[in-house]
Amino acid sequence: MNALVALCHFCELHGPRTLFCTEAVHPPSPSPPQPGSAIPGDRDREADREGEGLTMRANSSATQRADMCEGCRSLPASHPGFVSVDSETGIRYLSHQHPRQPQLFSVVRQACVRSLSCEVCPGREGPIFFGDEQHGFVFSHTFFIKDSLARGFQRWYSIVVVAMDRIYLINSWPFLLRHLRQTIQSLQDTALKVFDNEQCVCPQRAVRMNSAFSPAVFPHQRSGNAARSLTSLTQHSNLWASLHSSFSWLLKACGSRLTEKLLEGAPTEDTLVLIERQTEQEEEMSGWDCAEGGGSNPQPSQSESVQPKDFQFDDGRQEDLLGPKFKSLRHLRQVLGANDFRQLAWHVLMGNQVIWRGADPGLIQSAFNVLKALLPVGCVRAVSYSPHYEEAYRCNFLGLSPDVPIPAHVSSSEFSMLVDVLNVERGCVNPVSDDDILSLYQFNISSANTQPTDKGPTLLNKIEVALSNENLSVEVVSLCLLCLKEEWMNKVKVLFKFSKVDGRGKEDTQKVLACA
Amino acid sequence: MPTLLQKLFGKRAVGNGSARDCSTAAEQCWASAEFDLAQIRLIVYQDCEKRGRQVLFDSTAIHKLDTSEPTADETKTPPNRSGACHISSQADDKDKPPSYQYTRPASDVNMIGEMMFGSVSMSYKGSTLKIHHIRSPPQLMVSKVFSTRFGSSTSGSTNTLQDSFESMSQTFPSHTSSIGVCRVRSAPLLCLARSASFFAAHSNPVDMPSRGHSEDGDSGIARSASLSSLLATPLPSPGSSFSSGLSSSYQRRWLRSQATSLQHGPMPRWNTEEMFSLSDESCSSNPAMIQRKKIAISIIISLPEREEENHNFQEFFFSHFPLFESHMNKLKTAIERAMIVCRRIAESSQRVQVYLCRVMEALGEFRMTVWNLYMAPRISEPVWLSMISQSTERNLLCQRFLKEMSLLMEHGAKSQFLAALLTAVLTHHLAWVSTVMPSSLPPIKSACQKPASQTVDLLAKSHPYNPLWAQLGDLYGALGSPVRVCRTVVVGRRRELVQRVLYVLSYFIRCSDLQEHVQPQGQMDNPASPCTSQTTDPTPEKTCTPKPDPLKPTACVIGTSEKALNSDLGNATPGTSVEQNHEILLTDTNSTSPSPSLESTAVRPEFTEMGQECFGEDSDSVGGGLEHILANQSPLLHRVQFHIGSPSETANDGQAEGLTGAGCERGLDRKLHQRLLSDIWRKESSDSALGDSDDEETSPRELYGATEQKEYELPLPSCQVESRASVNHFGHSLLGGYCPQYMPDFALHGISSDLRLKQCLMADLEHTVLHPALDEPVAEALCIVADTDRLSVQVVTSQRRVCEGGRLGRDVMVSNLVHTLITSVLQLFALNIASDFCVMHLEDRLQEVYFKSRSLAEYLRGQTRVHVKELGLALGIESSDIPLLAAVASTHSPYVAQILL
C-alpha cells in the first residue's frame, strides 16, 4: 500500500515523538512519463515545504538530538535500520526511527503530534481517522503500555498509518483495525508480563508512597532511567526487527487485500496467427537445437507481446536490397494506375495467385509487402523471388526472375494473374531517383480472368475510397484497413460457424450474411 | 451463492424463461439487517476564538411539535424493507411547515465537541475529515471541520443570498446555483476540468492559476492540474502497435497511484480549500473584525448491537465511504444555506424555526439516501460480472442474456428503444472499451474467454492503487476525456420490463471484479504480532528465520537476497565495505577529487540506496534487457550518474557533473531503456532540487549522524491468505434493482415513477460535479433516463442546455453501428447459433467499434476542425455514429474531444 506505518510515543519529558517508521519504496514505474516530464511539482513542493515543514524540522533537528531520552528512541543512532524486499514486486520496506524521504519527515511528525496530543479519542485507546489534503491522511490507533516506573504505571503510544489516498485508507479501516489490534495486543501482553514481574520484585506503589512526593520533581526523580525504552518495557531485544517485519507485512497485505480482475479484448485474428506461427517456430527451433547444439538466434519468448507489424515482413532481407521500392499501397496504386491496381487488388482479395516477374527482387518484394496488408496474416504465403514457378497451393504471392516461363495451365487460369516488370529502355543514364519507379520500369498486367473486377467486393470499394483520398495519412489508411479486415474476419467467423460447423441450408446462410 | 444460482437456473429450466423468473430472482436485498433512520444523528458545532464552542444543532435535541402526528414519525418508524423510505414531510411542507422544539442537547455533546475539534485547534484553513469509533454505545462518527468564510462582497447587509448566487453563476455559468457552494478558486478548476485538455497528453500548456498569493503557499488546484496533464503519457502511437496500446483503464490507475503516492510527499489536490460559507453581515463589512471561526458537522451512526450486523454495516460503510461523504457534503451545503437564510429573518423565534426546519429537512434527505443506499434491492446477478467470475455457468448466462435481450428488442422494436438505450449506455458508460481492446497476449483459456489484463495486474502489485476507486470510475464511465460521469435510470410501471432492461444493461455497464484476500481465522503466528514468539516466554527467543541482533551490527551477516551489492558486502562489516567501494568510485571517476572527505562520507546513504535500486530490483522488473545494456556500458558511468546533484554533495558537484553528466547522457540516451532513463531523470531532478535549497534540507539526515550504513535486510514475512469474492464492492452495490425510489448513487437502477427523479436530478447532477464521489475532478455529470412506458431514452446533463417544454434532457440519436450490432447478434441467436458464439460475436462487433474509433482518432490527429460530411466520405463513418465513436476515441486519444466538440 502506498502508505507508511509509524509507532509514536508520548514521552513524559519530551512530548509526542516518532519512534519507529516503516515506509514502502516503490520500484520505478512500469509506465513512466516521457523523458522530459518529471514527476511534476517536485520543485514546487520543496518551496512549499519551507513554510511549515522546514521550521518544524529545523526545530526538531536542532533540539531533538539533545533532547532524546531512552523512551524517545527506538534504534540507536548508529543503527542503519532495516530493509525487507518484496522480490515479486520490487517494493522495498525500509524502517528507521524517522522516515528517510525528507518530504515525509514533517508529514509523520504532524501525524504523530496530532495522534497523541490533538485528536481526542474516547477512552484514550482506540482508532481515529483524521487528516487533510495538506498534511496527508492518518489512521491512528492509540494504546497504553504498562510501565512500573511510569506515571500512572503506563505509557501512551500510538501506531499511525499515513497515506495520501484518503479513500483507500478509509476503505482499509476494518483491515487496519483488525491487524493493528493484534500488534498492539501483542505488545501490551508482553509488557504486562514484564510489569507483573517487576511489581513482584519491587512494588512501586509502596516505594512511591514512602518517598516524599513532589509533582515538580517527580518525572526527574528516577534519574538515569528517566524514560524507559519500549525494548526494556517488553524485554524484547529484537523488538524493532520484529516490528519492522510486522509493519512491512501490514503494508504489503493492506495493499494486496483487494485485487482486480480486469479483462481485455480477445487478441485480433492476426495476433493469434502470429502467436501460433511463433510457437511452431519455437518448437522447430528447439528441435534443431537438440540436433545441432543450438547457436541460432534466441526467439522472443511467447509471453512477450507480439506486434503484427513485425511479421509483415517474412524476412529482413528487404532492407538489404537496393533500388526503388513500393512504400505503401497508395504508392503502388499511384505507380500502377487506378485500373491496374484495382485488378491486382481484386485478385489478391479473391485469393488468386499473384505472380510478379522482373529483374529487381527488391522491388517485387516491396510490392508483396504492401499488398500483404490487404489480407489477414494467416492468408499470406509468399515466395518472394524464385528461379522457377511454384504452384498456387504453395504460395499466393510469387516473384520470378524475368526468364522463368509460366506454365500454360497457370497462364490460362482465371485464378492467377501475372505482372511483368519490364525495364524502360533509356540507355544507361543513372536513375533520376529511387522514387521515380515509372522512369525505370513499365508494368504489364495479364490474367485469364473474365469476371468484372470493377464491381465488388464492397471491401475493395472501401479500400479504394480510403486509398484515393489524399487527405488520409498513411497511418489512417492502415487503421482503416485494419477496421475493414476485422469487419470481414468477423463476417467470416460467422459464416464459418454457420455453414461448416452447424451445416445449414443456403437460405439461412443468406440471412446470416445479410445480418453479419 | 450456489444456492441462489441453483434456484435461478432451476426455475429457468421449468418456467422456460418466462418474464417472471428474471423479475423474481434478479434482485436481492443488500443489507442483512434492518437499518433505523434514527440511527443517524447530526451535530453541528461552532468553535469560535472568542466565544468558545457552541452546539448549533443536535438532532437528538429536536422535537417535532405536531400534535396530530406522533413525534418524529419519519425517524422512529423504519420503512419496511420493500417499501420506499419516503419523507412524509415533503409533501406536507408546502401547506404547513412542521415546527420544532429545540431542547437541551444531550449530555455527550461536550465530549463530541472535543472529538470534532480536537483538544488543540489546528491552524489549517482547509477542511479536515475525521472518523471516530465510539465503543459504547457502539457508534461511528464522521466529522468534517471547516474554516468559515464570509460573503465575498463588502457591502454588508445587502449581501443577500441572491447576491451570492449571482456572483456564483458568473463564476461558473453552467451551474445556475440552486446550491450555495463555496469553494475558493473553484472557477479555474472547473475551467480546467471542463476543457478537454485536462487529462490530455497532447494538450497545449494550460494556463495555471498563479500561485503564491495564498498564505498556504499553494493552490491544490493548480497542483492537481499540472500533475495530471504532465503525468498523462501519450499512448503508443497506432503505427507502433495496434494491439498492445495501454487502455485508459490502465492510465487512470497508473495516474491514481502516482497522484496519491507518498513518495511524492503531500500533494494537496483539487478540493483542498473547501470552506463553510457564512454571510455574516457584521463581520464581512470589516475584515479586521473577523474572528477565527470553525464549523464542524458530524454524522453519528449508531451501530447495530448484534456483532454480525455491526460487522456488516461497518464493512459496507467503509467500503462505500466516498458515497457517504458525498452525501455529507450535500448536507453541509444545505446547512450552510439554512444559516445564511435564517440570518435574514429578524424575528428570532421564527428565525430558529426556519433554521431547524431546513436542517431537519436536509437531515431527513440524508437519512433517506443512506437508508436507500444500504437497503435498496440490487441486481443479484449482473451479467458481466457473473460471466467474469463464473466460467462454468457461462453458457447458461449467455443464453439467458440473449433471451432477455431478444424479448426486449421485440418489445421496443418500433421505437428502436433498445438501440437508443444501448447507444447512450455505450457512449457514456465507457468501461467496456478496455474490455474489447485487443490483447497482445495469447489466450490462456478457451477462445471465447477474454484474457485478464496482465499489465494492470502488474501495476497493482508494484504500485498499489485503490481497486475500489478504480471500480467506481469504471461503473460511472469516467474513462474519457474530459472526465464525465454517468448513471442510468430505467423508469417504468411494469416491473418485469424494467428488470429486464436492467438485466440486459448489466452486461454493458462494466467494471472489474474484485477479489478479497484475507488471513484465515485462527492462524498461528500472525505476522501482525511482533511478539508472538514471546507471549509464552518473556525471554527473547530466536524465531526460525535468522534475525540480526540490531544492537550488534558488526556481528551480523547481511541479507538473504542474492544481490550483487549485498554479496559483495557479505563477509566484511558493512561499514568498511561500503566505504571501500565508494572510495574507488570517487577516485576513478573524478581524478581531481581528493581522497574521501567528509562530504563523500555523507553521500554514502544516497549512493548505496540508489545504486542498489538500479542494480537490484530494477533489473528484475525491466528484465534481461537492462542487464544487457548495463553490461555493455561502463558501470562506473552509471554509478556516478546517481550522485550527481545529490543533496549533500555540494563540495565537488561542479566538476563531477560536468565530467560525468555529459558522458552518461550521451551513452544513455541512445541505448538505455526509456523506463530507466526517465526514472533517472526524475531522481536527478528531485535530488538537485534538494541540493539547491538551503542547508536545513540535510538536517533530518544529521539525525542519523555521519555513520550511516546500509540497512539490515530481513526477510519479508509471508502468511497464508484465502481469496474470496469481495462482497462489499461497487460492482455489486451500485447496480440497483427495481427500487421503490430514485437513488442518486446507483450506476444503474430502475424506478416506477419519475416524479422524484424530476425533482432531484438536476440538483444531483450539479452536486456530482462539485463533490464527485470519485475523488477526482469531473467535467460533466450525465444521467441516461430510459422510460419503458413511453419507450423513450433521454440524456440529462449537468451542463444544462435548453430543453424543449418540460423535458428533462435530450433524446438519444440511435447509432447505426449499435443498431446493426444488436440486430446481427439477435439474428444469429434467432437462427439457433450457440449462445456463447453469439456473445463472442457481440464482443467482436464491439471491438469493431473500438477499431473505428482508432481510425477516427488518427484521422483527427493534428486537425483543428473537421466536417462531419468529410468523416462520412473518408472513413465511412455515419453521422449517427459520431457521438459514440468520439466518446470511445476520447478514452485513448484525449485530443479528440477538443476537435469534435
Tab-separated table of C-alpha atoms in Angstrom, chain B residues 36-350:
chain	number	residue	atom	x	y	z
B	36	ASP	CA	-33.299	2.532	11.513
B	37	LEU	CA	-33.340	6.116	10.336
B	38	ALA	CA	-32.993	7.342	13.891
B	39	GLN	CA	-29.635	5.643	13.990
B	40	ILE	CA	-28.260	8.676	12.202
B	41	ARG	CA	-27.653	11.731	14.306
B	42	LEU	CA	-26.469	15.116	13.148
B	43	ILE	CA	-24.477	17.568	15.194
B	44	VAL	CA	-23.305	20.972	14.074
B	45	TYR	CA	-20.759	22.695	16.215
B	46	GLN	CA	-19.073	26.034	16.098
B	47	ASP	CA	-15.677	26.823	17.510
B	48	CYS	CA	-15.012	30.486	17.887
B	49	GLU	CA	-11.824	32.029	19.119
B	50	LYS	CA	-13.606	34.353	21.463
B	51	ARG	CA	-16.815	32.673	22.357
B	52	GLY	CA	-15.594	29.143	22.532
B	53	ARG	CA	-17.627	26.178	21.417
B	54	GLN	CA	-21.315	26.198	20.740
B	55	VAL	CA	-23.663	23.482	19.614
B	56	LEU	CA	-25.546	24.803	16.616
B	57	PHE	CA	-27.600	21.730	16.022
B	58	ASP	CA	-28.144	18.350	17.599
B	59	SER	CA	-30.789	16.178	16.078
B	60	THR	CA	-31.410	14.309	19.325
B	61	ALA	CA	-32.352	17.572	20.965
B	62	ILE	CA	-35.001	18.422	18.432
B	63	HIS	CA	-38.606	17.513	18.857
B	64	LYS	CA	-41.323	17.958	16.376
B	65	LEU	CA	-44.208	19.990	17.717
B	66	ASP	CA	-47.009	18.414	15.856
B	67	THR	CA	-49.989	17.238	17.822
B	68	SER	CA	-51.755	15.462	15.015
B	69	GLU	CA	-48.928	13.086	14.374
B	70	PRO	CA	-46.752	11.190	16.745
B	71	THR	CA	-43.466	12.954	17.198
B	72	ALA	CA	-40.832	12.498	14.574
B	73	ASP	CA	-42.642	9.668	12.904
B	74	GLU	CA	-40.365	9.659	9.941
B	75	THR	CA	-37.437	8.837	12.113
B	76	LYS	CA	-38.954	6.459	14.591
B	77	THR	CA	-40.688	4.014	12.341
B	78	PRO	CA	-38.385	2.451	9.858
B	79	PRO	CA	-39.879	1.953	6.456
B	80	ASN	CA	-40.402	-1.650	5.662
B	81	ARG	CA	-37.882	-3.281	3.533
B	82	SER	CA	-39.705	-3.463	0.291
B	83	GLY	CA	-41.362	-0.132	0.676
B	84	ALA	CA	-39.780	3.162	-0.063
B	85	CYS	CA	-38.301	5.338	2.534
B	86	HIS	CA	-40.343	8.416	1.963
B	87	ILE	CA	-40.090	11.599	3.798
B	88	SER	CA	-43.643	12.256	4.672
B	89	SER	CA	-42.961	15.840	5.485
B	90	GLN	CA	-42.013	16.633	1.927
B	91	ALA	CA	-45.477	16.842	0.577
B	92	ASP	CA	-46.964	18.374	3.689
B	93	ASP	CA	-44.329	21.013	3.920
B	94	LYS	CA	-45.884	23.187	1.335
B	95	ASP	CA	-49.057	23.525	3.278
B	96	LYS	CA	-47.732	23.827	6.745
B	97	PRO	CA	-44.134	23.522	7.726
B	98	PRO	CA	-43.666	21.440	10.837
B	99	SER	CA	-42.491	23.297	13.856
B	100	TYR	CA	-39.739	22.057	16.061
B	101	GLN	CA	-38.703	22.494	19.582
B	102	TYR	CA	-35.107	22.666	20.496
B	103	THR	CA	-34.401	21.222	23.887
B	104	ARG	CA	-31.217	20.881	25.840
B	105	PRO	CA	-28.578	18.971	23.899
B	106	ALA	CA	-27.683	15.511	25.033
B	107	SER	CA	-25.127	15.079	27.773
B	108	ASP	CA	-22.425	13.777	25.470
B	109	VAL	CA	-22.141	16.878	23.328
B	110	ASN	CA	-19.133	18.233	25.166
B	111	MET	CA	-17.195	15.084	24.564
B	112	ILE	CA	-18.342	15.057	20.983
B	113	GLY	CA	-17.207	18.640	20.565
B	114	GLU	CA	-13.780	17.664	21.834
B	115	MET	CA	-13.641	14.866	19.353
B	116	MET	CA	-14.759	17.038	16.482
B	117	PHE	CA	-12.315	19.858	17.002
B	118	GLY	CA	-9.576	18.098	18.919
B	119	SER	CA	-8.019	19.363	22.094
B	120	VAL	CA	-5.674	21.690	20.277
B	121	SER	CA	-7.064	23.750	17.480
B	122	MET	CA	-5.355	23.427	14.163
B	123	SER	CA	-4.358	26.398	12.130
B	124	TYR	CA	-5.036	24.629	8.861
B	125	LYS	CA	-7.533	26.523	6.765
B	126	GLY	CA	-8.886	23.788	4.572
B	127	SER	CA	-11.416	21.228	5.613
B	128	THR	CA	-10.466	18.334	7.833
B	129	LEU	CA	-12.048	14.954	7.832
B	130	LYS	CA	-12.259	12.760	10.903
B	131	ILE	CA	-13.745	9.425	11.747
B	132	HIS	CA	-14.121	8.195	15.304
B	133	HIS	CA	-15.250	4.902	16.621
B	134	ILE	CA	-17.108	5.161	19.886
B	135	ARG	CA	-17.162	1.941	21.779
B	136	SER	CA	-20.182	2.260	23.948
B	137	PRO	CA	-22.750	2.584	22.787
B	138	PRO	CA	-21.163	1.443	19.520
B	139	GLN	CA	-21.190	4.345	17.152
B	140	LEU	CA	-19.294	5.664	14.188
B	141	MET	CA	-18.789	9.359	13.937
B	142	VAL	CA	-17.782	11.152	10.761
B	143	SER	CA	-16.871	14.793	11.117
B	144	LYS	CA	-15.873	17.498	8.741
B	145	VAL	CA	-14.335	20.611	10.166
B	146	PHE	CA	-14.438	23.708	8.037
B	147	SER	CA	-12.932	27.128	8.326
B	148	THR	CA	-15.571	29.730	7.839
B	149	ARG	CA	-15.748	32.177	5.060
B	150	PHE	CA	-17.872	35.231	4.889
B	151	GLY	CA	-19.638	36.709	1.933
B	152	SER	CA	-17.313	37.844	-0.762
B	153	SER	CA	-18.853	41.247	-1.065
B	154	THR	CA	-18.089	44.002	1.397
B	155	SER	CA	-21.467	45.568	1.121
B	156	GLY	CA	-22.602	44.350	4.491
B	157	SER	CA	-26.249	43.649	4.960
B	158	THR	CA	-27.113	43.877	1.307
B	159	ASN	CA	-25.045	40.797	0.757
B	160	THR	CA	-28.018	38.564	0.416
B	161	LEU	CA	-28.487	35.072	-0.747
B	162	GLN	CA	-29.464	36.427	-4.122
B	163	ASP	CA	-26.221	38.304	-4.477
B	164	SER	CA	-24.085	35.393	-3.640
B	165	PHE	CA	-25.926	33.307	-6.151
B	166	GLU	CA	-25.453	35.857	-8.847
B	167	SER	CA	-21.783	36.170	-8.193
B	168	MET	CA	-21.538	32.457	-8.293
B	169	SER	CA	-23.300	31.923	-11.553
B	170	GLN	CA	-20.870	34.356	-13.051
B	171	THR	CA	-18.011	32.202	-11.996
B	172	PHE	CA	-19.403	29.027	-13.372
B	173	PRO	CA	-22.007	29.880	-15.914
B	174	SER	CA	-23.432	26.488	-16.452
B	175	HIS	CA	-24.268	25.971	-12.842
B	176	THR	CA	-27.157	28.135	-12.096
B	177	SER	CA	-26.765	27.966	-8.452
B	178	SER	CA	-29.559	26.357	-6.720
B	179	ILE	CA	-26.819	25.201	-4.463
B	180	GLY	CA	-24.933	27.661	-2.407
B	181	VAL	CA	-21.460	26.372	-2.747
B	182	CYS	CA	-18.333	27.955	-1.722
B	183	ARG	CA	-15.006	26.911	-2.785
B	184	VAL	CA	-12.142	29.219	-3.097
B	185	ARG	CA	-10.838	29.365	-6.590
B	186	SER	CA	-13.008	26.639	-7.857
B	187	ALA	CA	-13.598	28.536	-11.031
B	188	PRO	CA	-10.205	27.811	-12.531
B	189	LEU	CA	-10.599	24.240	-11.540
B	190	LEU	CA	-13.861	23.889	-13.330
B	191	CYS	CA	-12.490	25.541	-16.386
B	192	LEU	CA	-9.632	23.155	-16.408
B	193	ALA	CA	-11.718	20.153	-15.839
B	194	ARG	CA	-14.103	21.182	-18.475
B	195	SER	CA	-11.553	21.886	-21.077
B	196	ALA	CA	-10.870	18.699	-22.819
B	197	SER	CA	-7.212	19.044	-22.160
B	198	PHE	CA	-7.465	18.276	-18.522
B	199	PHE	CA	-6.053	14.855	-18.826
B	200	ALA	CA	-4.852	15.312	-22.315
B	201	ALA	CA	-1.471	14.101	-23.251
B	202	HIS	CA	-1.052	16.313	-26.219
B	203	SER	CA	-2.629	19.396	-24.855
B	204	ASN	CA	-1.148	22.787	-25.032
B	205	PRO	CA	0.064	24.087	-21.729
B	206	VAL	CA	-2.859	25.074	-19.645
B	207	ASP	CA	-2.956	28.432	-18.017
B	208	MET	CA	-2.410	27.718	-14.395
B	209	PRO	CA	-3.802	29.907	-11.732
B	210	SER	CA	-0.926	31.857	-10.337
B	211	ARG	CA	0.441	30.732	-7.067
B	212	GLY	CA	1.928	32.309	-4.077
B	213	HIS	CA	-0.746	34.804	-3.261
B	214	SER	CA	-2.284	32.474	-0.793
B	215	GLU	CA	-0.908	32.060	2.662
B	216	ASP	CA	-0.970	28.346	2.327
B	217	GLY	CA	1.639	28.713	-0.297
B	218	ASP	CA	-0.027	26.703	-2.914
B	219	SER	CA	-3.251	26.085	-4.595
B	220	GLY	CA	-4.035	22.463	-4.707
B	221	ILE	CA	-5.980	23.052	-7.828
B	222	ALA	CA	-3.039	24.154	-9.827
B	223	ARG	CA	-1.060	21.279	-8.484
B	224	SER	CA	-3.591	18.773	-9.472
B	225	ALA	CA	-3.943	20.156	-12.931
B	226	SER	CA	-0.271	20.188	-13.591
B	227	LEU	CA	0.131	16.742	-12.176
B	228	SER	CA	-2.498	15.203	-14.302
B	229	SER	CA	-1.642	16.895	-17.508
B	230	LEU	CA	2.029	16.229	-17.151
B	231	LEU	CA	1.729	12.696	-15.990
B	232	ALA	CA	-0.591	11.659	-18.745
B	233	THR	CA	1.584	9.702	-21.038
B	234	PRO	CA	0.717	9.589	-24.660
B	235	LEU	CA	-0.488	6.225	-25.704
B	236	PRO	CA	1.712	4.306	-28.029
B	237	SER	CA	1.163	5.626	-31.473
B	238	PRO	CA	-1.059	3.419	-33.562
B	239	GLY	CA	1.721	2.811	-36.006
B	240	SER	CA	3.881	1.246	-33.391
B	241	SER	CA	1.349	-1.152	-32.073
B	242	PHE	CA	-2.259	-1.781	-32.712
B	243	SER	CA	-2.724	-4.395	-30.188
B	244	SER	CA	-0.759	-3.537	-27.143
B	245	GLY	CA	-1.859	0.017	-26.593
B	246	LEU	CA	-2.410	0.739	-22.977
B	247	SER	CA	-6.008	1.204	-22.166
B	248	SER	CA	-7.306	4.245	-20.457
B	249	SER	CA	-8.257	1.959	-17.603
B	250	TYR	CA	-4.581	1.359	-17.142
B	251	GLN	CA	-3.784	5.019	-17.494
B	252	ARG	CA	-6.322	6.020	-14.895
B	253	ARG	CA	-4.978	3.512	-12.428
B	254	TRP	CA	-1.435	4.486	-13.006
B	255	LEU	CA	-2.207	8.163	-12.629
B	256	ARG	CA	-4.066	7.444	-9.442
B	257	SER	CA	-1.190	5.545	-7.928
B	258	GLN	CA	1.096	8.435	-8.797
B	259	ALA	CA	-1.237	11.157	-7.651
B	260	THR	CA	-1.733	9.514	-4.287
B	261	SER	CA	1.825	8.363	-3.855
B	262	LEU	CA	3.532	9.087	-0.603
B	263	GLN	CA	6.830	9.145	-2.384
B	264	HIS	CA	5.917	12.467	-3.865
B	265	GLY	CA	5.097	13.797	-0.462
B	266	PRO	CA	1.907	15.562	0.400
B	267	MET	CA	0.309	16.917	-2.677
B	268	PRO	CA	-2.773	18.854	-1.860
B	269	ARG	CA	-5.234	18.138	-4.547
B	270	TRP	CA	-8.204	19.733	-6.036
B	271	ASN	CA	-10.642	20.072	-3.187
B	272	THR	CA	-8.398	21.440	-0.513
B	273	GLU	CA	-9.921	24.734	0.213
B	274	GLU	CA	-13.467	23.893	0.831
B	275	MET	CA	-14.876	26.210	3.443
B	276	PHE	CA	-18.047	26.892	5.264
B	277	SER	CA	-19.759	29.943	3.988
B	278	LEU	CA	-21.417	32.366	6.346
B	279	SER	CA	-22.788	35.555	5.061
B	280	ASP	CA	-22.381	37.308	8.335
B	281	GLU	CA	-23.005	40.965	7.767
B	282	SER	CA	-21.400	42.302	10.899
B	283	CYS	CA	-18.157	40.575	10.128
B	284	SER	CA	-17.841	40.845	6.418
B	285	SER	CA	-18.068	44.611	6.444
B	286	ASN	CA	-14.926	44.868	8.454
B	287	PRO	CA	-12.254	42.302	7.756
B	288	ALA	CA	-10.343	43.254	10.872
B	289	MET	CA	-13.255	42.139	12.969
B	290	ILE	CA	-13.377	38.677	11.504
B	291	GLN	CA	-12.997	36.142	14.186
B	292	ARG	CA	-11.438	32.837	13.592
B	293	LYS	CA	-14.336	30.530	13.478
B	294	LYS	CA	-14.650	26.902	12.591
B	295	ILE	CA	-17.752	24.943	11.945
B	296	ALA	CA	-17.870	21.206	12.236
B	297	ILE	CA	-20.541	18.864	11.043
B	298	SER	CA	-20.771	15.380	12.446
B	299	ILE	CA	-22.851	12.450	11.478
B	300	ILE	CA	-23.086	9.858	14.202
B	301	ILE	CA	-24.341	6.456	13.195
B	302	SER	CA	-25.391	4.033	15.908
B	303	LEU	CA	-24.129	0.609	15.058
B	304	PRO	CA	-26.286	-2.466	15.318
B	305	GLU	CA	-25.990	-4.312	18.602
B	306	ARG	CA	-25.501	-7.714	17.107
B	307	GLU	CA	-21.923	-8.471	16.279
B	308	GLU	CA	-22.517	-9.733	12.781
B	309	GLU	CA	-24.809	-6.911	11.746
B	310	ASN	CA	-22.381	-4.477	13.227
B	311	HIS	CA	-19.574	-6.010	11.237
B	312	ASN	CA	-21.576	-5.991	8.025
B	313	PHE	CA	-22.595	-2.421	8.384
B	314	GLN	CA	-19.052	-1.302	9.084
B	315	GLU	CA	-17.722	-3.182	6.096
B	316	PHE	CA	-20.353	-1.534	3.969
B	317	PHE	CA	-19.774	1.887	5.445
B	318	PHE	CA	-16.022	1.931	4.990
B	319	SER	CA	-16.034	0.475	1.520
B	320	HIS	CA	-18.728	2.900	0.421
B	321	PHE	CA	-17.324	5.862	2.234
B	322	PRO	CA	-16.973	8.089	-0.860
B	323	LEU	CA	-20.722	7.929	-1.310
B	324	PHE	CA	-21.396	8.694	2.327
B	325	GLU	CA	-19.037	11.592	2.124
B	326	SER	CA	-20.626	12.951	-0.973
B	327	HIS	CA	-23.985	12.989	0.788
B	328	MET	CA	-22.413	14.643	3.777
B	329	ASN	CA	-21.198	17.380	1.506
B	330	LYS	CA	-24.700	17.843	0.280
B	331	LEU	CA	-25.905	18.056	3.840
B	332	LYS	CA	-23.239	20.625	4.602
B	333	THR	CA	-24.353	22.758	1.696
B	334	ALA	CA	-27.910	22.659	2.972
B	335	ILE	CA	-26.837	23.646	6.471
B	336	GLU	CA	-24.799	26.455	5.029
B	337	ARG	CA	-27.821	27.735	3.206
B	338	ALA	CA	-30.046	27.347	6.202
B	339	MET	CA	-27.707	29.535	8.203
B	340	ILE	CA	-27.495	32.176	5.551
B	341	VAL	CA	-31.221	32.254	5.022
B	342	CYS	CA	-32.182	32.377	8.648
B	343	ARG	CA	-29.874	35.283	9.329
B	344	ARG	CA	-32.076	37.437	7.242
B	345	ILE	CA	-35.038	36.840	9.445
B	346	ALA	CA	-35.415	39.485	12.062
B	347	GLU	CA	-37.767	37.778	14.452
B	348	SER	CA	-35.723	35.385	16.482
B	349	SER	CA	-38.153	32.553	17.194
B	350	GLN	CA	-39.147	32.472	13.585
